[in-house]
Coordinates of C-alpha atoms in Angstrom, one line a residue:
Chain A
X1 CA -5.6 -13.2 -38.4
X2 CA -2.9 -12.2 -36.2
X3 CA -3.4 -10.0 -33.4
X4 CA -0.8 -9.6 -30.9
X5 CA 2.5 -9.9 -32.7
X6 CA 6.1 -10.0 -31.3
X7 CA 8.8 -9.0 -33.7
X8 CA 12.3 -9.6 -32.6
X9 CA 11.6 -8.1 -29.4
X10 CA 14.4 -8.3 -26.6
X11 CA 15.2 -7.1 -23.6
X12 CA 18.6 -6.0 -21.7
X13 CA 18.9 -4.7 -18.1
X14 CA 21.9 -2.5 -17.4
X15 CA 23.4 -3.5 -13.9
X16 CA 26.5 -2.2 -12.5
X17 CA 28.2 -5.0 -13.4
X18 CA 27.1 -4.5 -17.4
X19 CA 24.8 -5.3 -19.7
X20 CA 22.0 -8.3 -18.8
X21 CA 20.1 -9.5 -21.6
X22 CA 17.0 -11.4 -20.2
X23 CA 14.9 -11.9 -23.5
X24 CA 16.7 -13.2 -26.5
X25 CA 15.0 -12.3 -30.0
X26 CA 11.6 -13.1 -29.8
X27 CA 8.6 -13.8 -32.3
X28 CA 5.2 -14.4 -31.6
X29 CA 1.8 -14.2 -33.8
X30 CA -1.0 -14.7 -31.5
X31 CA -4.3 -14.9 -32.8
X32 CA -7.4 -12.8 -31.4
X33 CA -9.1 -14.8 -29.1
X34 CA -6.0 -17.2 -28.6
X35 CA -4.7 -18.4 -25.1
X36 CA -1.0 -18.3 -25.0
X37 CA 1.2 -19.9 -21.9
X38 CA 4.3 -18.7 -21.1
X39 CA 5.9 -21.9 -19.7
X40 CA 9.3 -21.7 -18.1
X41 CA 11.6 -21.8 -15.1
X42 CA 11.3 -18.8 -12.4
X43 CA 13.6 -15.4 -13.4
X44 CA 13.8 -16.7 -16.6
X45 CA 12.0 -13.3 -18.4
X46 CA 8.9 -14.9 -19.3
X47 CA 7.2 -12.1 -17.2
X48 CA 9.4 -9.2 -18.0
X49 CA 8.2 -10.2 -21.7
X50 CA 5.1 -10.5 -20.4
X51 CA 5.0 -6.9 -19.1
X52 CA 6.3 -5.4 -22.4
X53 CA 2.8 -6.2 -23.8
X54 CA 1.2 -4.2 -20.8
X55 CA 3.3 -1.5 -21.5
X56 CA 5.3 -1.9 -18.1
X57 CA 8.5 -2.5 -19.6
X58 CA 9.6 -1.1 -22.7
X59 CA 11.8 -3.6 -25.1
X60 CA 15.4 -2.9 -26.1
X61 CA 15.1 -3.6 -29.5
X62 CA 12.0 -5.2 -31.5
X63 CA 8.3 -4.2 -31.3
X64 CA 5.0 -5.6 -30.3
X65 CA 2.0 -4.6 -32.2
X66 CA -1.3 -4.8 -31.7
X67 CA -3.8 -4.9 -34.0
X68 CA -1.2 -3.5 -36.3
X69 CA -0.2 -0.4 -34.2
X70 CA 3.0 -0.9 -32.0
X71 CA 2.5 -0.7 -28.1
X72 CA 3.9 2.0 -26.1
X73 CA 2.6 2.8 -22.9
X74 CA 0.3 0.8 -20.5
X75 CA -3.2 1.4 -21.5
X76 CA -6.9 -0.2 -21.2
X77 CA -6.6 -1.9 -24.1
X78 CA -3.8 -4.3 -22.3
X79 CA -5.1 -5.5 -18.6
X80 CA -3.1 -6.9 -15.9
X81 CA -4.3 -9.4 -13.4
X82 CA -1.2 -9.8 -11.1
X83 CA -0.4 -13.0 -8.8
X84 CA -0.8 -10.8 -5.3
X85 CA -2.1 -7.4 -4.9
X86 CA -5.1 -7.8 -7.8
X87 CA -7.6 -5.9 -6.2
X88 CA -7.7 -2.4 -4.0
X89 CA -8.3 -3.7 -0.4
X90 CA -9.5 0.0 0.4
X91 CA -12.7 -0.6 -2.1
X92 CA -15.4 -3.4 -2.0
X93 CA -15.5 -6.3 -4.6
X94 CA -17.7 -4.7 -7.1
X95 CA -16.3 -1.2 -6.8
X96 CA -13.0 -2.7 -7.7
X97 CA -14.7 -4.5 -10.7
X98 CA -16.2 -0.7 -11.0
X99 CA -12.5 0.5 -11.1
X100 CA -12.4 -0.9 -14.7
X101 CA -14.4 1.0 -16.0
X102 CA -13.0 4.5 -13.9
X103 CA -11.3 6.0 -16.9
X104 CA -13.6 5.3 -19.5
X105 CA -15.8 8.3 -20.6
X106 CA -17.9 6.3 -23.3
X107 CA -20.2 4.7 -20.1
X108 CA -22.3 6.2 -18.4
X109 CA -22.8 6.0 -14.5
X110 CA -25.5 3.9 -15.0
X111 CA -24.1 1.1 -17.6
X112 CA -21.0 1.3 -15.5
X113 CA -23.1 -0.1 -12.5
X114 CA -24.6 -2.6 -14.6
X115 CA -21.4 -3.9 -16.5
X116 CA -19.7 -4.2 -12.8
X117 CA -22.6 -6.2 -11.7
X118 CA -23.1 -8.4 -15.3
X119 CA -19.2 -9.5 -14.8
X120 CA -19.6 -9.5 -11.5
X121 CA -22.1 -12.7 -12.5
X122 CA -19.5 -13.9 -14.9
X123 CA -17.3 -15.5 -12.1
X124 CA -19.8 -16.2 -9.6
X125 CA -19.7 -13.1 -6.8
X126 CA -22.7 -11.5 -7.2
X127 CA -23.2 -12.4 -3.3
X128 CA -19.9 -10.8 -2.6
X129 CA -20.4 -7.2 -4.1
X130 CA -20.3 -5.6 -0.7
X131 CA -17.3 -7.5 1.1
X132 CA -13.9 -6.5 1.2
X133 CA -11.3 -8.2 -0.9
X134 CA -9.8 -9.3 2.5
X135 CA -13.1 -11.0 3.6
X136 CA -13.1 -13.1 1.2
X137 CA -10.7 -15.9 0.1
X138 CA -7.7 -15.7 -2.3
X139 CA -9.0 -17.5 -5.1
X140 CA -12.4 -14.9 -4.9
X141 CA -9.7 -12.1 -5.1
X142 CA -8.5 -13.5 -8.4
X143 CA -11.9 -13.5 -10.1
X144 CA -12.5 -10.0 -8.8
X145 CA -9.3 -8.9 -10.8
X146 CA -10.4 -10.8 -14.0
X147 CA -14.3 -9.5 -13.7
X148 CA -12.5 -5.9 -13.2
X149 CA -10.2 -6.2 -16.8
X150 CA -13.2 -7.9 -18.1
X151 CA -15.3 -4.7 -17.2
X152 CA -12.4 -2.6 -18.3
X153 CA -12.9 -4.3 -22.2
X154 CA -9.8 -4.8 -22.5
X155 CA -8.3 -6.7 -25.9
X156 CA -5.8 -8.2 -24.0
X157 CA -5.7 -10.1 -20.8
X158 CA -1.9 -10.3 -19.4
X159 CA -2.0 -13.2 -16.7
X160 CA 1.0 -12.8 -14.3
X161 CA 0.9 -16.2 -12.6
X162 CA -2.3 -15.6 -10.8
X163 CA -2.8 -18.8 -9.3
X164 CA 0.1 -19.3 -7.8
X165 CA -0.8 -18.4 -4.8
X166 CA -3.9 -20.6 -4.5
X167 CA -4.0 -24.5 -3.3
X168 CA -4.6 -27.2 -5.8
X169 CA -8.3 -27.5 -5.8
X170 CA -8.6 -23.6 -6.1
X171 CA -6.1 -23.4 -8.6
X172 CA -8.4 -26.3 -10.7
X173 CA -11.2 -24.7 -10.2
X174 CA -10.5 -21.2 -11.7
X175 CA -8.7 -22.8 -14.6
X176 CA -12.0 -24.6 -15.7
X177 CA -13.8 -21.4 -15.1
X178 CA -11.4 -19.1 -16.8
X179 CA -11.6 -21.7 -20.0
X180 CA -15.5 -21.0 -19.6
X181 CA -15.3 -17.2 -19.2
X182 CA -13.5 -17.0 -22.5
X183 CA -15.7 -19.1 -24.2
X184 CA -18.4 -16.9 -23.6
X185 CA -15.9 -13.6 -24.3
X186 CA -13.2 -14.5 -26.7
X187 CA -9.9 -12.4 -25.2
X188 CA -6.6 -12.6 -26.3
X189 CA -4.7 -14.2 -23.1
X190 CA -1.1 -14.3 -22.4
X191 CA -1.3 -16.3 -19.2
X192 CA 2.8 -16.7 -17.4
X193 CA 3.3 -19.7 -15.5
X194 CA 6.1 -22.5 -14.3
X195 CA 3.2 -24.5 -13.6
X196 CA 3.3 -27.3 -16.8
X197 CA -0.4 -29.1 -15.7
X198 CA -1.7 -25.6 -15.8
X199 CA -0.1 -24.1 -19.0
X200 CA -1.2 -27.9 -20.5
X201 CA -4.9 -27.3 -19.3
X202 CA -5.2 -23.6 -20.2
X203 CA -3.4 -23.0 -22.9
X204 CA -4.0 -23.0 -27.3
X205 CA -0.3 -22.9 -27.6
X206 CA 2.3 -23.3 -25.0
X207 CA 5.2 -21.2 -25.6
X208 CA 8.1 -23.2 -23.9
X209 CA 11.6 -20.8 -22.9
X210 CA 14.8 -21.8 -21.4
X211 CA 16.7 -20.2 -18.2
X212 CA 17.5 -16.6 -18.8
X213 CA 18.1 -14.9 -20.6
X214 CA 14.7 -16.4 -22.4
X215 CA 14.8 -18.3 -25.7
X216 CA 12.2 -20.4 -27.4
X217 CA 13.3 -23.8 -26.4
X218 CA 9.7 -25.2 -28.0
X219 CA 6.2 -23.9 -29.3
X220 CA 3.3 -26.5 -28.6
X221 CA 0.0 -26.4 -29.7
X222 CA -2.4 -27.9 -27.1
X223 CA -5.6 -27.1 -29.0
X224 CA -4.7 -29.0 -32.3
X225 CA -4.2 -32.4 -29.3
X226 CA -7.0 -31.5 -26.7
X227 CA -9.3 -29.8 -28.6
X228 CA -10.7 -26.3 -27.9
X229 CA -13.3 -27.6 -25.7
X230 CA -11.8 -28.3 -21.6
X231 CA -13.5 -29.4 -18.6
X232 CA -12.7 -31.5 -15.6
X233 CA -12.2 -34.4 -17.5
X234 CA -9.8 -33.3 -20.1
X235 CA -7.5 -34.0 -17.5
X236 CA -8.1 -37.8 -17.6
X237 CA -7.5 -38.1 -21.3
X238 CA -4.7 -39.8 -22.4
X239 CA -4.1 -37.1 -24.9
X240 CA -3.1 -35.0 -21.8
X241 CA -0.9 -36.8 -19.5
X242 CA 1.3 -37.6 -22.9
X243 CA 1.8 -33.5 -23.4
X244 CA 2.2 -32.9 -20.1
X245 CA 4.7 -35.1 -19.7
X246 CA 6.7 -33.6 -22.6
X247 CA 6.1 -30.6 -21.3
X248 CA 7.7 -31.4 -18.2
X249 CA 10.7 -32.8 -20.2
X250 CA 11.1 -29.7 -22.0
X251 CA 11.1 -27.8 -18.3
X252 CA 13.2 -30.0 -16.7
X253 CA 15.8 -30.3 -20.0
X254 CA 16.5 -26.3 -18.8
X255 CA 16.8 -26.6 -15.6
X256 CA 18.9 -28.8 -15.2
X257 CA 21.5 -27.8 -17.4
X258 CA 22.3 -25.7 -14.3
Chain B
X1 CA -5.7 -14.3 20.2
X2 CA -7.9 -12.1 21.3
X3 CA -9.1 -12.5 25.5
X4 CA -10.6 -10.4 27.5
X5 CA -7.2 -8.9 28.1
X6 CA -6.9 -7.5 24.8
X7 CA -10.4 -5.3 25.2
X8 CA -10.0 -4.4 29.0
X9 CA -5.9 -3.8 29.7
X10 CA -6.3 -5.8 33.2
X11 CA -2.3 -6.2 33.2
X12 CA -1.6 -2.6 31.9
X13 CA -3.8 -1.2 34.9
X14 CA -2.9 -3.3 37.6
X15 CA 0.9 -2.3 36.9
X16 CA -0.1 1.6 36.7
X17 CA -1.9 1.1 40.2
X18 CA 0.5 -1.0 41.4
X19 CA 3.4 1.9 40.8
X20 CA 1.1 4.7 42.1
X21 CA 0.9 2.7 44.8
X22 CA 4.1 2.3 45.7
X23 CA 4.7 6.0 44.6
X24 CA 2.1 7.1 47.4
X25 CA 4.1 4.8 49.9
X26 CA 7.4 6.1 49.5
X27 CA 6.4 9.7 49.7
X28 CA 4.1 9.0 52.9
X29 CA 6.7 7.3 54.6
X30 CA 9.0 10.3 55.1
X31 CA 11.6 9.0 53.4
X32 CA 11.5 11.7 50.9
X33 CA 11.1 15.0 51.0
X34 CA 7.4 16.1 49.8
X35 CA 9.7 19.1 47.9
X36 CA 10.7 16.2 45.5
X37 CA 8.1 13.5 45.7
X38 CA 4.8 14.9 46.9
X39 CA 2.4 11.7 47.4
X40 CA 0.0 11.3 44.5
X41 CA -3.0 12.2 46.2
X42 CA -1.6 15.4 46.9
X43 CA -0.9 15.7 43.0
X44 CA -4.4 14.9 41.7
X45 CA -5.9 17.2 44.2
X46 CA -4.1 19.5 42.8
X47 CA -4.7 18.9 39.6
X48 CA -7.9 19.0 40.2
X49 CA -8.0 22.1 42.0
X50 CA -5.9 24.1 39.2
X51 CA -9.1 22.8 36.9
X52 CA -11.8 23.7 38.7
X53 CA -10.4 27.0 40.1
X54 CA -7.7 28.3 38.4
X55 CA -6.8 28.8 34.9
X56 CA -5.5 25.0 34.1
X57 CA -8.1 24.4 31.2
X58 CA -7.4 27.4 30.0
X59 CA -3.8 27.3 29.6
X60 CA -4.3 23.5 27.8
X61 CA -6.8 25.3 25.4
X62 CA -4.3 27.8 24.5
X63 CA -1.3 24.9 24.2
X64 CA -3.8 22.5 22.2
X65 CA -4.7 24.9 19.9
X66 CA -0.7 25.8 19.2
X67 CA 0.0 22.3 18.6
X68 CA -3.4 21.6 16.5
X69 CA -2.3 24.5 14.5
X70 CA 1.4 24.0 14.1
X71 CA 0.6 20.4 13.1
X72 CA -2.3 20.8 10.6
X73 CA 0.3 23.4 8.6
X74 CA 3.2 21.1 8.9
X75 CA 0.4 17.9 7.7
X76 CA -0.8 20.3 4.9
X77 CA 2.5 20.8 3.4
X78 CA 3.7 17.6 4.0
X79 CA 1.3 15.0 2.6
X80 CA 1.5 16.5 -0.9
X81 CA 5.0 17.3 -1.1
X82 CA 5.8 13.8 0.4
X83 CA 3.8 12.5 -2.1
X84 CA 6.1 14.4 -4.7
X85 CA 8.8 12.6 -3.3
X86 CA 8.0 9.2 -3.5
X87 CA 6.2 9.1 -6.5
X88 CA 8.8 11.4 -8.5
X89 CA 12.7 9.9 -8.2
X90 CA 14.0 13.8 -9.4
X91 CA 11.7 15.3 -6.2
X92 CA 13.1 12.9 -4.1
X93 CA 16.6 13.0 -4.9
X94 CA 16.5 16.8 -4.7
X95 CA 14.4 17.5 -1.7
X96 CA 15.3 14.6 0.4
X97 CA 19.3 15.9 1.4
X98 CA 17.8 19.4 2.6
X99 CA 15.4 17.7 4.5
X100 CA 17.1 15.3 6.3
X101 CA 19.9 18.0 7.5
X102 CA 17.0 20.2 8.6
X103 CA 15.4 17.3 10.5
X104 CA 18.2 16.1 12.6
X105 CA 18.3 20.5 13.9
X106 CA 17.3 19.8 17.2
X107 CA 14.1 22.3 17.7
X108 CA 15.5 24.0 20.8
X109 CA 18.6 25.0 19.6
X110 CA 16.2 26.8 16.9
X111 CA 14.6 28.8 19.9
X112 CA 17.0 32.1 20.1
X113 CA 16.8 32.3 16.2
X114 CA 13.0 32.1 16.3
X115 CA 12.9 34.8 18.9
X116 CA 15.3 36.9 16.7
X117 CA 12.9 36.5 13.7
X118 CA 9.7 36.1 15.2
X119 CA 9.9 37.7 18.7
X120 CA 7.9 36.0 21.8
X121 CA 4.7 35.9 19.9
X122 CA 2.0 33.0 18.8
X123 CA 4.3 33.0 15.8
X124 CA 7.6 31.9 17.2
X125 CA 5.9 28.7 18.7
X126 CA 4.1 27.8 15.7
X127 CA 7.3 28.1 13.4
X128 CA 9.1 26.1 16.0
X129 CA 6.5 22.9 16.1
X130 CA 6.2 23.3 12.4
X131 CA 10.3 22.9 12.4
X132 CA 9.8 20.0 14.5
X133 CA 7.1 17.9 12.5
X134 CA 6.9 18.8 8.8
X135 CA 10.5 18.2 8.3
X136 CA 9.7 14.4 10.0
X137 CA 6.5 14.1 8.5
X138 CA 7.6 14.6 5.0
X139 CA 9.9 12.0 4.9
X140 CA 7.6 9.7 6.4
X141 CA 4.8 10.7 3.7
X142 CA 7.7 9.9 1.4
X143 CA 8.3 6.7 2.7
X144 CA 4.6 5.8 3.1
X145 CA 4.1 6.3 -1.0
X146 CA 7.1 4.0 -2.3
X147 CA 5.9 1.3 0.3
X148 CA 2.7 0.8 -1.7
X149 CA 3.0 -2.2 -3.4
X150 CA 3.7 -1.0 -7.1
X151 CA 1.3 -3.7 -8.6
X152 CA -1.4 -0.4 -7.4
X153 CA 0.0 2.1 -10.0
X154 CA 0.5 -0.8 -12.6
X155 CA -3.1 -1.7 -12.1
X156 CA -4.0 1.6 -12.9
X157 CA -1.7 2.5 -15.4
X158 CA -3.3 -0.4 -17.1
X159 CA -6.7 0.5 -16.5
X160 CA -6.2 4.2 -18.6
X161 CA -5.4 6.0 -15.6
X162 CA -2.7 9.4 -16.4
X163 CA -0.7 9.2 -13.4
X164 CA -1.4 12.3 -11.8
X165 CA -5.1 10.8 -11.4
X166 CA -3.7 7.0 -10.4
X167 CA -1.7 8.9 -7.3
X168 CA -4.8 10.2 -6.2
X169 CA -7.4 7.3 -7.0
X170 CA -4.9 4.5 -6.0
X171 CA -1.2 6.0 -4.5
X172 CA -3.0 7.9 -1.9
X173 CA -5.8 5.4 -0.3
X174 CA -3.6 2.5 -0.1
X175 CA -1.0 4.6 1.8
X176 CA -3.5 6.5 3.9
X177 CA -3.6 4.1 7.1
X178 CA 0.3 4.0 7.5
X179 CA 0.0 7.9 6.9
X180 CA -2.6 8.2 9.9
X181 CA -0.7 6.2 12.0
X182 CA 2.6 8.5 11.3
X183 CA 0.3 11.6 11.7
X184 CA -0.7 10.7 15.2
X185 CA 3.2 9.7 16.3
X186 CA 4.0 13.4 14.7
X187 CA 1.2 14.9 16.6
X188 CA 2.5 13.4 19.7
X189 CA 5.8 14.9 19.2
X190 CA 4.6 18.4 18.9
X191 CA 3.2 18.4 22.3
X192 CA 7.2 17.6 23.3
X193 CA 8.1 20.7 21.3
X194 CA 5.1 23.1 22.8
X195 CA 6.3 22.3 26.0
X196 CA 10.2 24.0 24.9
X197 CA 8.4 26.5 23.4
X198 CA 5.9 27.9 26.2
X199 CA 9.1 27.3 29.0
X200 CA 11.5 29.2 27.3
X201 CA 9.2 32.2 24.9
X202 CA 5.5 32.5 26.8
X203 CA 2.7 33.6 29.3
X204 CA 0.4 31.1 28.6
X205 CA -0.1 27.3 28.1
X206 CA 1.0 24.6 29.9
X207 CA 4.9 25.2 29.5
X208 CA 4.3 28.1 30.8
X209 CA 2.4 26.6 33.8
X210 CA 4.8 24.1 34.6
X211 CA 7.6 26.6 34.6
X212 CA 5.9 29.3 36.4
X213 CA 5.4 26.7 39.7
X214 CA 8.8 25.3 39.2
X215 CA 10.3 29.0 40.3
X216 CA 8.2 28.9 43.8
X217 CA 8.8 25.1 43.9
X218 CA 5.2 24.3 43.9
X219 CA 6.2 20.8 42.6
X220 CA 2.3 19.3 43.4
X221 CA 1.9 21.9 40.4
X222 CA 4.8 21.0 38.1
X223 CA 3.4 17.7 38.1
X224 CA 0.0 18.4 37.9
X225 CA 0.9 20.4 34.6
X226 CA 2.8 17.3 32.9
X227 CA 0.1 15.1 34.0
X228 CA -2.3 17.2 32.3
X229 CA -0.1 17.0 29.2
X230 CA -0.2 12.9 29.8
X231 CA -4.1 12.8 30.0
X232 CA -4.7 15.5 26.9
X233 CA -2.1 12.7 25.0
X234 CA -3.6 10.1 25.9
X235 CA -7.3 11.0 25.0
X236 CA -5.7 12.5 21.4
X237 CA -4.7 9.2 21.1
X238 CA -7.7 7.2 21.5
X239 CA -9.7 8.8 19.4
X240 CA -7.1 8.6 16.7
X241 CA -7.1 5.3 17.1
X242 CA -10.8 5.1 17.0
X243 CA -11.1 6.8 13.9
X244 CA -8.4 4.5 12.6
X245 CA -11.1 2.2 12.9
X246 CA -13.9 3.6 11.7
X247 CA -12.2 5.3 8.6
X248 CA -10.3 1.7 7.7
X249 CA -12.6 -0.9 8.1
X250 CA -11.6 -3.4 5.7
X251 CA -8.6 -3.8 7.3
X252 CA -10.6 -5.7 10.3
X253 CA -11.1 -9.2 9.3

C-alpha cells in the first residue's frame, strides 16, 4: 500500500534574474514503513523536495499525499531531524525528547515522562537525560533528535543529512542503529544524503537525481539485493560493493557533466 | 586557555595601578595645577567623605532608580515589539525606517523639547533615557530573533507547534542570552544619558552633583562624582554577568 506519494510535484524559485526551477516533475510511491534515500550531488533539490513533505516548502505545481490526504502545512505527523541545530541547547536531553510530545493533548504528564524516557532507551541515552546537548557529543545529539520525532509519533521521519556532520565510525554506527530502531518501529523514512555507502546501507530504495534542477536519473532497490535485514557485515558482502559502485557511477555520471 | 590570568585579571590590575600611579606622580610633582589634576588620594578621600557625610549615596539612589526605571520601560516595550519585528517581515519592514531615524536623534538635542513637554520633573528624565535605549534596544531584539538559527521554528513547526506558541517555547529561549548581553550594553548607556539629563534639567542625582561642584571648581568632587558613576557600572555589570551564568548554564562546557 502506498503511503507517501509524490505526484508531479515541482518546484521553481523566483530570483531576480527569473524563474529557477529546482525540482523537475516528480513521482514517488513510498510504502509505509519504507526507507527511501535521496541520493544526489549538493544544491541539486533533493532537500528542498525533501522539505515539501515537512511542509517547509510548498510545491509549485504537483501534490504530495499522505495517507491519501495532500500535505499542506508542517505538522507532527511529518518530523524533521536536521543535519545541525537538532536539539534546543537551552533544554536537557530528555526534555528535548519531551519537546515531542509538547503539543500533543492526547498524553498526559505522566505518559509523556514515560514515552521520553522509553525512547530515550531506544537509542541508548538513558545515562544522558540530564546533560546538555552541548555536553555530549555530535553523534548523541543526532539520536536525541530521532528519540524526540520518535516521541512526537510521527508517520514520517524527514532525514536532512544528519550524519554529515559526524566522522566515519560515528556516522557507521548510527546507521546500524537507525536500521535497528526501525525494525522495532516501522516509520516511513525519507533520509537526503550525497553520501552513496550510506544511501546503499540505509536505504529500501535509492532514489538517484541529477544536478539541478533535480530529475530522476535512476530508482534502485537495495532491499530486493541486500535483503531487509543490515548489520555490520552487510558491508562486506559482495552484493554491496557491486551497488555501491553503481551508485557511485550514477553520482559521478552527473557531476561531471559539469 | 584558561590560566590563572583569566580568573584573577593580574595584567588588567597591574596596568590600572600602574596609571594611578603615575596619575598620583604627576599631580604631586607640581607640575600641574591641583585645579586640574588633583592627586588621586585626594579624590578617593573625597569620595569617600561625600559617602559617609554628605548626601553622595543618596544622590546615586535617586540616579539609579531613574535609569532602572527608564530602562525596564524601554526593555518592556522592546522585547515584544522586537520580537514582532523579526519574526513578522510586514512588522519589520514598517517599524524598522521610524525606528532607525528616531535612533540616530541624538538624546541631548531632545532636552529643550522634553522640558517644553514635560517640564524639569522625574518625567522629562525618564522620557529622555527611554528615547535613548528602546529605540536601540528594539532593533537589537529584532536582530537577536532572525539570528536564531531557523532550523528552531522548523523544529517546532514540525512538532504541531502554531507559531505564536513556537516564538515563545523556542524563538524566545534560544535568543535570550544574546538579548541579555544587549540589555546590559543598553543599561550601560542609560547611565550616559542620566548624566545629560540631571546636568542640564535637575536637583538631584549624580549629574546634578557633578555639575553643582563643577561651578565652585571643586574638581576632587567632579571626579569623585564620575567615579562613583564608574564603580555603580561596574558592579551592575558583574552581576549581570554573573547571572549570565547562572541563568545560561548549558552554555558552559
Amino acid at each position: 500500500m502506498s503511503h507517501l506519494v509524490f505526484d508531479a510535484v515541482t518546484k521553481t524559485f523566483q530570483s531576480r534574474t527569473g524563474p529557477i526551477p529546482v525540482v523537475e516533475p516528480f513521482d514517488l510511491e513510498v510504502a509505509k514503513g519504507e526507507i527511501v534515500v535521496f541520493l544526489g550531488p549538493s544544491g541539486c533539490g533533493k532537500t528542498t523536495l525533501m522539505r515539501m513533505v515537512g511542509g517547509l516548502e510548498t510545491p509549485t505545481t504537483g501534490a504530495i499525499r499522505l495517507g491519501g490526504a495532500v500535505l499542506g502545512k508542517p505538522d507532527r505527523r511529518r518530523g524533521m531531524v536536521f543535519q545541525s541545530y537538532s536539539s534546543f541547547p537551552w533544554l536537557t536531553v530528555e526534555e528535548n525528547v519531551a519537546f515531542g510530545m509538547r503539543y500533543r493533548g492526547d498524553l498526559g504528564a505522566a505518559e509523556k515522562r514515560d514515552r521520553a524516557r522509553h525512547f530515550l532507551g531506544v537509542v541508548g541515552l538513558t545515562e544522558f537525560a540530564a546533560s546538555y546537548p552541548n555536553r555530549i557529543s555530535g553523534g548523541m545529539r543526532q539520536r536525541v533528535a530521532i528519540a524526540r520525532t520518535l516521541a512526537a509519533g510521527s508517520d514520517v521521519l524527514l532525514m536532512d543529512e544528519p550524519f554529515g556532520a559526524l566522522d566515519a565510525q560515528r556516522r557507521e554506527q548510527l546507521q546500524v542503529e537507525l536500521r535497528r530502531i526501525l525494525e522495532a518501529d516501522a516509520k516511513t523514512i525519507v533520509f537526503v544524503t550525497h553520501d552513496v555507502e550510506e544511501a546503499a546501507f540505509l536505504a529500501d530504495r535509492v532514489v538517484v537525481f541529477t544536478r539541478r534542477p533535480a530529475r530522476t536519473l535512476a530508482l534502485v532497490d537495495v532491499t530486493a539485493r541486500l535483503g531487509a535485514h543490515r548489520d555490520l557485515e552487510t558491508r562486506d558482502s559482495r552484493a554491496f560493493f557491486e551497488l555501491r559502485s553503481e551508485l557511485l557511477h550514477l553520482v559521478r555520471s552527473t557531476a561531471e557533466d559539469t | 586557555m584558561a590560566g590563572i590570568g583569566a580568573r584573577v585579571p593580574v595584567a588588567g590590575i597591574v596596568f590600572g595601578a600602574a596609571l594611578v600611579a603615575l596619575w598620583e606622580g604627576a599631580a604631586r610633582s607640581g607640575l600641574v595645577a591641583p585645579l586640574f589634576l588633583p592627586p588621586p588620594s585626594v579624590v578617593l578621600a573625597t569620595l569617600v567623605e561625600m559617602a559617609t557625610s554628605r548626601d553622595l549615596l543618596y544622590h546615586a539612589g535617586v540616579s539609579t532608580a531613574r535609569v532602572w526605571t527608564a530602562f525596564l520601560i524601554a526593555a518592556m516595550m522592546a522585547v515584544p515589539i522586537g520580537i514582532l519585528m523579526g519574526s513578522y517581515k510586514l512588522a519589520g519592514r514598517s517599524l524598522e525606517p521610524t525606528i532607525d531615524f528616531i535612533r540616530y536623534l541624538p538624546v541631548p538635542a531632545l532636552v529643550p523639547l522634553a522640558i517644553i513637554w514635560f517640564g524639569v520633573g522625574e518625567e522629562t528624565k525618564i522620557f529622555l533615557l527611554w528615547m535613548g535605549t528602546f529605540f536601540q534596544l528594539v532593533l537589537l531584539v529584532a536582530d537577536d530573533v532572525r539570528r536564531v538559527p531557523h532550523e528552531y521554528g522548523e523544529l517546532a513547526a514540525t512538532l504541531g507547534a502554531p507559531k505564536a506558541r513556537a516564538l515563545a517555547d523556542v524563538t524566545l529561549p534560544a535568543m535570550l542570552p544574546t538579548l541579555w548581553d544587549n540589555m546590559r550594553v543598553t543599561l550601560g548607556w542609560c547611565w550616559s544619558y542620566v548624566i545629560v539629563a540631571e546636568i542640564v534639567a535637575a536637583d538631584s542625582g549624580l549629574g546634578f552633583v557633578i555639575w553643582q561642584a563643577r561651578r565652585y571648581f571643586k574638581t576632587p568632587e567632579v571626579m569623585a562624582g564620575v567615579i562613583a558613576i564608574g564603580i555603580i557600572g561596574l558592579l551592575t555589570d558583574q552581576i549581570l554577568r554573573a547571572l549570565h551564568a547562572r541563568l545560561f548554564p548549558y552554555l558552559t562546557r
